[in-house]
Amino acid sequence: MASLVTHSLMGSSSNDADHNLVVPVSLFVAVLCVCIVLGHLLRERGWANESITALIIGCITGTVILMRSRGSNPHILRFDEDLFFIYLLPPIIFNAGFQIKKKRFFQNIVAIVLFGVVGVFISSTVISAGSWWLFPKLGLLGLRVRDYLALGAIFSSTDTVCSLQVLPEDVTPILHSMIFGEGVVNDATAVVLFRSVQKIAVSHVDGISAVRIANDFLYLFSASTILGIFTGLLTAYAMKVLYFGRHSTDREISLMVLMAYLSYVLSEFLDLSGILTIFFCGIIMSHYAWHNVSESSGITTRHAFATMSFVAQTFIFLYVGMDALDIEKWKMTKSSFWTSIGIYSTIISLILLGRAAFVFPLSALSNYLIGDPENPVLTFRCQLVLWLCGLMRGAVSIALTFNQFTLSGVTRNPLHATMITSTIIVVLFTTVVFSFLAKSIISFLVPCYVQLSEPSSPKPVNTPRSSLTSLLERRANGIHLFWRRFDNSYMRPVFGGQI
């Protein structure tokens, strides 16, 4: 926390270092409490969700601090990517895997993988190519090929938290599950792709570079997933054999929390994707380990993980809002006002185009593979909802930008400062403006909710279907049936769970 807030509200100096630390930390915690209360009140009235509330309060708080200190000290709050990736992101991703509706998630796994993996590559290609072509025309020169490739991954990462807050789960359970699953896989894919780009020395784009990036991506993706599954199974087996609940429920909860965090840290240490690792660790723990704890521990863990996730989410948006008022990086950029507006507009336009480039074609492919020709799973209105809910950008984009264009959160390069400030503006604009627009447009597209709710009656058996669709459906049903039998016969007796 010492690196989080660098100066107090009055900007005063003191010989007592501990006192100087207590004041800003107390201020931040107090503002965090205000965000939770106001976010609840505004959401109850349907005016704004918690994410937008925290973001706006962060900006207001940063402005007040800047005015009270009279701009004498530019570092109001410095975004620390280590704090974000090591402490704030893990509880959010783990809770997403732990609380996920596994049946709906794996029922829609084809669409989720198409949007979350293939879609990231398509969106990243559009954004990278578009920025490489348009930025020099705006006078933004000096970026390397690796920078353009990194920008594609940075702005392909969606803000799942903000997206889900504009889409009610109780009205659209299946669509909500698809967006949730795509969002988590999207973030993991974007981070893995970003790290793959960083590892490879590319001075120009060619077929060999693309193959290297793809190979490195496949290795990171598969290794991270295997590590998460292994850690989850190890935890489940230990809890089933040792049965800590006979002596202390505290030990059960502590082991689950620490093993989940260990999976993330170990994955990062091995240069893998901690996001993927802890996500699948959460799924495995909820499927096996959770059934090995006592009833009180089971209730406590679900509420504890959800609480940590909620606090971390609010913390991040408040964090981003206050960091936006770090005046030093705004002074460092040398771009003119209209050049900056052109850069912001270009990035936002490329985000819109990149999202559309894969949502509509992949929706058609998904309908062909898993739907009926006369009754598609994803209608055009539902595709518009999917497109809208993926337009918001969040803290992952900011963290990756700081990783690419700063050294320990600081940059002296005006070009890099321009990219950082541009990312902050894009995140603020998409989170606030697109959230309000998406909520209004989705309410207009409400008829698609009926089609994506749980079916109340079986489909007619005489619906015409393609041979490929029928073949894939039979194989999918066969794989699911095989897995259920294997799980009940071999996995659950060893690792726990209801048979």
XYZ file of C-alpha atoms in Angstrom:
499
model
C 0.000 0.000 0.000
C 2.984 2.307 0.484
C 3.381 2.713 -3.245
C -0.316 3.374 -3.765
C -0.747 6.929 -2.544
C 2.276 9.149 -2.528
C 0.967 12.280 -0.903
C -1.760 13.333 1.485
C -4.628 15.718 0.913
C -2.801 18.806 2.240
C 0.487 17.924 0.613
C 2.216 18.639 3.935
C 5.591 17.242 4.939
C 6.383 15.606 8.265
C 9.346 14.022 9.929
C 7.222 11.091 11.011
C 7.110 8.700 8.027
C 4.472 6.487 9.595
C 2.152 9.434 10.111
C 2.638 10.496 6.492
C 1.599 7.023 5.381
C -1.435 6.733 7.660
C -3.075 9.907 6.340
C -3.215 8.971 2.635
C -4.122 5.361 3.378
C -6.935 6.483 5.688
C -8.138 8.880 3.014
C -8.195 6.157 0.368
C -10.048 3.684 2.614
C -12.604 6.364 3.508
C -13.172 7.170 -0.170
C -13.507 3.443 -0.873
C -16.278 3.212 1.737
C -18.006 6.208 0.141
C -17.825 4.467 -3.256
C -19.515 1.354 -1.872
C -22.334 3.324 -0.218
C -22.959 5.697 -3.142
C -22.626 2.870 -5.656
C -25.327 0.933 -3.839
C -27.677 3.936 -3.678
C -27.177 4.885 -7.340
C -27.596 1.318 -8.555
C -30.792 0.909 -6.523
C -32.208 3.898 -8.399
C -30.901 2.675 -11.752
C -28.712 5.731 -12.325
C -25.236 4.184 -12.422
C -23.420 1.010 -11.445
C -20.643 0.645 -8.886
C -17.865 0.728 -11.486
C -18.860 4.083 -12.949
C -19.484 5.477 -9.466
C -16.017 4.477 -8.257
C -14.404 5.821 -11.423
C -16.130 9.215 -11.148
C -15.439 9.509 -7.407
C -11.797 8.675 -8.079
C -11.545 11.465 -10.635
C -13.269 13.925 -8.276
C -10.986 12.945 -5.388
C -7.922 13.311 -7.571
C -9.080 16.748 -8.682
C -9.615 17.879 -5.081
C -6.168 16.646 -4.057
C -4.596 18.384 -7.038
C -6.326 21.670 -6.248
C -5.516 21.545 -2.511
C -1.856 20.837 -3.227
C -1.931 23.587 -5.915
C -0.253 21.265 -8.368
C 2.999 21.460 -6.409
C 3.398 17.710 -6.454
C 2.362 15.839 -9.600
C 2.293 12.315 -8.131
C -1.109 12.139 -6.526
C -1.477 8.450 -7.231
C 0.773 6.349 -9.416
C -0.651 3.260 -11.084
C 1.385 0.263 -9.968
C 1.003 -2.661 -12.343
C 2.528 -5.037 -9.782
C -0.112 -4.045 -7.240
C -2.792 -4.634 -9.852
C -1.605 -7.983 -11.184
C -0.331 -9.473 -7.908
C -2.916 -8.312 -5.359
C -6.066 -6.958 -7.007
C -6.689 -9.116 -10.078
C -6.297 -12.638 -8.537
C -9.345 -12.502 -6.201
C -11.529 -11.211 -9.053
C -10.544 -13.941 -11.510
C -10.604 -16.719 -8.907
C -14.088 -15.739 -7.766
C -15.200 -15.704 -11.416
C -14.111 -19.322 -11.787
C -15.360 -20.362 -8.340
C -18.846 -18.859 -8.735
C -19.315 -19.649 -12.418
C -22.372 -21.557 -13.559
C -20.394 -24.452 -14.955
C -23.275 -26.068 -16.841
C -24.069 -22.905 -18.815
C -20.391 -22.115 -19.291
C -19.559 -25.463 -20.871
C -22.836 -25.574 -22.803
C -21.732 -22.351 -24.534
C -18.046 -23.271 -24.659
C -17.953 -23.193 -28.478
C -19.183 -19.604 -28.662
C -17.063 -18.567 -25.655
C -13.865 -19.928 -27.198
C -14.705 -18.398 -30.567
C -15.294 -14.943 -29.062
C -12.690 -15.110 -26.286
C -9.769 -16.593 -28.221
C -10.313 -16.286 -31.961
C -12.042 -12.937 -31.475
C -9.045 -11.485 -29.617
C -6.745 -12.375 -32.508
C -9.097 -10.776 -35.032
C -9.605 -7.647 -32.930
C -5.890 -7.376 -32.200
C -5.073 -7.629 -35.907
C -7.567 -4.887 -36.793
C -6.343 -2.534 -34.051
C -2.641 -3.167 -34.733
C -3.001 -2.715 -38.507
C -5.260 0.308 -38.125
C -2.979 2.103 -35.665
C 0.095 1.292 -37.802
C -1.633 2.875 -40.803
C -3.360 5.846 -39.134
C -1.034 7.019 -36.349
C 1.697 8.312 -38.728
C -0.977 10.257 -40.618
C -1.825 12.000 -37.319
C 1.819 12.915 -36.741
C 2.460 10.189 -34.152
C 5.791 8.786 -35.299
C 8.413 6.629 -33.601
C 6.460 3.575 -32.437
C 8.100 0.220 -33.096
C 6.436 -2.799 -34.692
C 6.288 -4.442 -31.273
C 4.472 -1.391 -29.901
C 1.780 -1.645 -32.563
C 1.351 -5.374 -31.914
C 1.153 -4.696 -28.183
C -1.506 -2.019 -28.743
C -3.634 -4.613 -30.515
C -3.557 -6.869 -27.439
C -3.978 -3.950 -25.019
C -7.167 -2.608 -26.576
C -8.630 -6.053 -27.275
C -9.024 -6.693 -23.550
C -12.608 -6.009 -22.467
C -13.865 -4.885 -19.056
C -15.994 -7.834 -17.959
C -17.100 -6.275 -14.665
C -18.571 -3.191 -16.300
C -20.089 -5.212 -19.130
C -22.010 -7.536 -16.825
C -23.353 -4.658 -14.754
C -25.360 -3.373 -17.722
C -26.812 -6.829 -18.473
C -29.158 -8.383 -15.892
C -28.486 -12.060 -15.256
C -31.994 -12.881 -14.074
C -33.497 -11.734 -17.394
C -30.812 -13.052 -19.765
C -29.132 -16.028 -18.070
C -27.636 -17.623 -21.183
C -26.480 -14.391 -22.818
C -25.095 -13.246 -19.463
C -23.164 -16.521 -19.176
C -21.732 -16.127 -22.679
C -20.551 -12.565 -22.042
C -19.133 -13.557 -18.666
C -17.246 -16.517 -20.102
C -16.017 -14.563 -23.093
C -14.838 -11.732 -20.832
C -12.688 -13.941 -18.618
C -11.219 -15.892 -21.539
C -10.766 -12.610 -23.428
C -8.694 -11.045 -20.630
C -6.546 -14.147 -20.293
C -6.039 -14.398 -24.063
C -5.158 -10.703 -24.363
C -2.569 -10.963 -21.569
C -1.063 -14.149 -23.023
C -0.939 -12.585 -26.489
C 0.660 -9.439 -25.034
C 3.378 -11.471 -23.335
C 3.954 -13.518 -26.479
C 4.556 -10.300 -28.414
C 6.972 -9.042 -25.748
C 9.023 -12.237 -25.773
C 9.685 -12.237 -29.501
C 12.088 -9.790 -31.133
C 10.190 -8.498 -34.150
C 11.473 -5.713 -36.351
C 8.916 -6.418 -39.048
C 5.807 -8.532 -39.443
C 6.141 -11.706 -41.521
C 4.915 -15.265 -41.536
C 7.710 -16.534 -39.301
C 6.963 -13.926 -36.626
C 3.275 -14.810 -36.715
C 4.042 -18.524 -36.317
C 6.362 -17.833 -33.380
C 3.748 -15.728 -31.657
C 1.102 -18.411 -32.247
C 3.362 -21.187 -30.914
C 4.269 -19.200 -27.822
C 0.614 -18.370 -27.266
C -0.468 -22.018 -27.486
C 2.249 -23.040 -25.037
C 1.328 -20.338 -22.494
C -2.399 -21.049 -22.841
C -2.142 -24.823 -22.420
C 0.538 -24.791 -19.698
C -1.357 -22.204 -17.636
C -4.586 -24.199 -17.872
C -2.890 -27.461 -16.870
C -1.209 -25.797 -13.873
C -4.544 -24.400 -12.666
C -6.287 -27.774 -12.987
C -3.419 -29.551 -11.217
C -3.427 -27.100 -8.284
C -7.200 -27.375 -7.914
C -7.080 -31.186 -7.913
C -4.183 -31.218 -5.438
C -6.130 -28.981 -3.070
C -9.268 -31.104 -3.391
C -7.350 -34.327 -2.699
C -5.583 -32.858 0.349
C -8.848 -31.586 1.815
C -10.613 -34.902 1.208
C -7.855 -37.009 2.773
C -6.968 -34.755 5.704
C -10.492 -33.451 6.416
C -9.506 -30.287 8.269
C -13.125 -29.577 9.239
C -12.947 -32.117 12.071
C -10.687 -29.727 13.992
C -11.002 -26.228 12.502
C -12.947 -24.626 9.703
C -10.337 -21.853 9.632
C -7.773 -24.287 8.243
C -10.083 -25.346 5.425
C -10.732 -21.784 4.308
C -7.075 -20.780 4.727
C -5.871 -23.714 2.610
C -8.286 -22.927 -0.220
C -7.324 -19.240 -0.270
C -3.585 -19.864 -0.076
C -3.549 -22.656 -2.663
C -5.538 -20.521 -5.087
C -3.116 -17.640 -4.654
C -0.148 -20.027 -4.878
C -1.356 -21.205 -8.281
C -1.406 -17.601 -9.532
C 2.000 -16.664 -8.104
C 3.606 -19.884 -9.342
C 2.187 -19.312 -12.814
C 3.587 -15.779 -12.902
C 6.938 -17.048 -11.620
C 7.058 -19.550 -14.496
C 6.185 -16.753 -16.990
C 2.772 -18.275 -17.687
C -0.671 -16.656 -17.510
C -1.752 -16.319 -13.891
C -5.231 -15.294 -15.035
C -5.892 -18.578 -16.816
C -4.284 -20.604 -14.043
C -6.320 -19.163 -11.170
C -9.529 -19.163 -13.250
C -9.373 -22.909 -13.902
C -8.148 -23.470 -10.354
C -11.362 -21.774 -9.180
C -13.509 -23.989 -11.427
C -11.831 -27.180 -10.180
C -12.033 -26.113 -6.524
C -15.746 -25.362 -6.799
C -16.339 -28.691 -8.553
C -14.347 -30.892 -6.140
C -12.698 -29.162 -3.159
C -15.785 -27.235 -2.087
C -17.650 -30.505 -1.461
C -14.904 -31.668 0.906
C -15.337 -28.856 3.444
C -17.843 -28.554 6.250
C -21.172 -26.860 5.636
C -20.193 -23.713 7.513
C -16.895 -23.489 5.633
C -18.683 -23.929 2.322
C -20.980 -20.987 3.022
C -18.121 -18.879 4.354
C -15.834 -19.480 1.387
C -18.437 -18.429 -1.175
C -19.220 -15.213 0.676
C -15.544 -14.519 1.444
C -14.416 -14.940 -2.168
C -17.307 -12.808 -3.439
C -16.508 -10.076 -0.887
C -12.805 -9.982 -1.766
C -13.697 -9.796 -5.446
C -16.168 -6.952 -4.912
C -13.736 -4.878 -2.825
C -10.949 -5.451 -5.361
C -13.209 -4.383 -8.248
C -14.236 -1.169 -6.484
C -10.622 -0.573 -5.482
C -9.448 -0.874 -9.091
C -11.945 1.604 -10.558
C -11.251 4.111 -7.782
C -7.553 3.518 -8.333
C -7.813 4.184 -12.078
C -9.881 7.347 -11.543
C -7.378 8.859 -9.107
C -4.380 7.890 -11.232
C -5.882 9.746 -14.188
C -5.059 13.002 -12.357
C -1.322 12.305 -12.189
C -0.387 15.556 -13.908
C 3.217 14.617 -14.725
C 2.395 12.259 -17.574
C 0.003 14.840 -19.032
C 2.810 17.424 -19.013
C 5.190 14.919 -20.568
C 3.136 14.407 -23.727
C 4.004 16.827 -26.530
C 1.010 16.182 -28.784
C -1.246 19.099 -29.617
C -4.871 19.190 -28.530
C -6.278 18.251 -31.937
C -3.641 15.556 -32.476
C -4.590 14.047 -29.133
C -8.289 14.152 -30.060
C -7.422 12.400 -33.322
C -5.520 9.678 -31.463
C -8.366 9.123 -28.991
C -10.939 8.992 -31.781
C -8.813 6.614 -33.842
C -8.362 4.151 -30.980
C -12.065 4.190 -30.079
C -13.040 3.724 -33.738
C -10.641 0.798 -34.073
C -12.110 -0.771 -30.922
C -15.597 -0.497 -32.432
C -14.423 -1.905 -35.752
C -12.296 -4.669 -34.206
C -15.198 -5.815 -32.039
C -17.597 -5.868 -34.977
C -15.039 -7.693 -37.159
C -15.362 -10.852 -35.093
C -18.721 -10.676 -33.253
C -20.957 -10.841 -36.317
C -18.974 -13.373 -38.417
C -18.259 -15.638 -35.441
C -21.894 -15.414 -34.328
C -22.937 -16.673 -37.749
C -20.384 -19.489 -37.470
C -21.596 -20.328 -33.950
C -25.206 -20.441 -35.165
C -24.194 -22.780 -37.977
C -22.266 -25.117 -35.665
C -24.621 -25.324 -32.677
C -27.944 -23.815 -33.799
C -30.877 -24.546 -36.071
C -31.058 -22.907 -39.493
C -34.568 -21.602 -38.872
C -34.097 -20.824 -35.161
C -30.579 -19.392 -34.601
C -29.263 -19.204 -31.056
C -27.827 -15.722 -31.616
C -30.232 -13.465 -33.496
C -29.008 -10.193 -34.984
C -30.327 -8.254 -31.986
C -28.457 -10.540 -29.626
C -25.315 -10.074 -31.693
C -25.711 -6.327 -31.219
C -25.907 -6.887 -27.454
C -22.715 -8.974 -27.579
C -21.013 -6.250 -29.588
C -22.105 -3.484 -27.206
C -21.169 -5.345 -24.014
C -17.594 -5.810 -25.202
C -16.800 -2.176 -25.975
C -15.754 -1.129 -22.456
C -12.066 -1.120 -21.584
C -10.714 -1.287 -18.032
C -7.763 -1.652 -15.721
C -6.204 -4.552 -17.648
C -5.679 -2.238 -20.628
C -4.097 0.398 -18.380
C -1.859 -2.151 -16.637
C -0.620 -3.568 -19.959
C 0.015 -0.049 -21.279
C 2.124 0.800 -18.230
C 4.005 -2.457 -18.698
C 4.751 -1.629 -22.333
C 5.505 2.090 -22.140
C 6.926 2.740 -18.654
C 9.740 1.572 -16.414
C 8.429 1.004 -12.861
C 5.491 3.308 -13.608
C 7.627 6.209 -14.867
C 8.423 7.362 -18.393
C 10.467 10.243 -19.765
C 9.550 9.560 -23.367
C 6.876 12.004 -24.685
C 5.675 9.405 -27.197
C 5.158 6.806 -24.476
C 3.451 9.384 -22.264
C 1.046 10.071 -25.137
C 0.122 6.397 -25.337
C -0.455 6.236 -21.563
C -2.692 9.308 -21.495
C -4.537 8.054 -24.584
C -5.254 4.737 -22.852
C -6.568 6.533 -19.755
C -8.925 8.689 -21.857
C -10.155 5.654 -23.818
C -10.827 3.704 -20.608
C -12.683 6.629 -19.012
C -14.715 7.329 -22.147
C -15.667 3.731 -22.920
C -16.492 2.910 -19.293
C -18.741 5.913 -18.717
C -20.202 6.722 -22.137
C -20.497 3.236 -23.616
C -21.952 1.871 -20.368
C -24.808 4.385 -20.434
C -25.361 3.899 -24.168
C -25.252 0.109 -23.878
C -27.789 0.103 -21.079
C -30.205 2.257 -23.088
C -29.769 0.299 -26.313
C -30.050 -3.075 -24.562
C -33.357 -2.022 -23.030
C -34.538 -1.332 -26.596
C -33.282 -4.747 -27.726
C -35.162 -6.519 -24.930
C -37.064 -8.913 -27.271
C -33.889 -10.917 -27.750
C -33.958 -11.762 -24.047
C -36.937 -14.024 -24.572
C -35.105 -16.181 -27.080
C -32.035 -16.489 -24.880
C -33.888 -17.485 -21.728
C -34.142 -21.103 -20.700
C -36.518 -22.869 -23.103
C -39.906 -23.678 -21.650
C -40.761 -26.359 -24.183
C -38.716 -28.785 -26.257
C -37.752 -27.945 -29.806
C -39.631 -29.648 -32.619
C -37.830 -32.714 -33.789
C -38.542 -32.099 -37.457
C -36.453 -28.905 -37.725
C -34.144 -29.167 -40.753
C -30.486 -29.403 -39.748
C -27.250 -29.633 -41.671
C -25.271 -32.853 -41.538
C -22.290 -31.035 -40.013
C -24.410 -29.522 -37.251
C -25.968 -32.880 -36.409
C -22.557 -34.555 -36.417
C -21.027 -31.933 -34.115
C -24.008 -32.062 -31.770
C -23.845 -35.849 -31.524
C -20.126 -35.684 -30.803
C -20.622 -32.937 -28.213
C -23.342 -34.939 -26.470
C -21.160 -38.022 -26.614
C -18.186 -36.187 -25.109
C -20.374 -34.726 -22.364
C -21.850 -38.125 -21.542
C -18.393 -39.728 -21.517
C -17.083 -37.017 -19.203
C -20.007 -37.397 -16.781
C -19.424 -41.129 -16.546
C -15.665 -40.701 -16.141
C -16.141 -37.948 -13.567
C -18.603 -39.943 -11.464
C -16.637 -43.191 -11.692
C -13.036 -42.028 -11.243
C -12.655 -38.315 -10.440
C -15.258 -37.663 -7.726
C -14.412 -40.784 -5.635
C -10.788 -39.563 -5.464
C -11.127 -35.784 -5.321
C -14.607 -35.333 -3.827
C -17.936 -34.040 -5.023
C -21.525 -35.167 -5.298
C -22.024 -38.265 -7.436
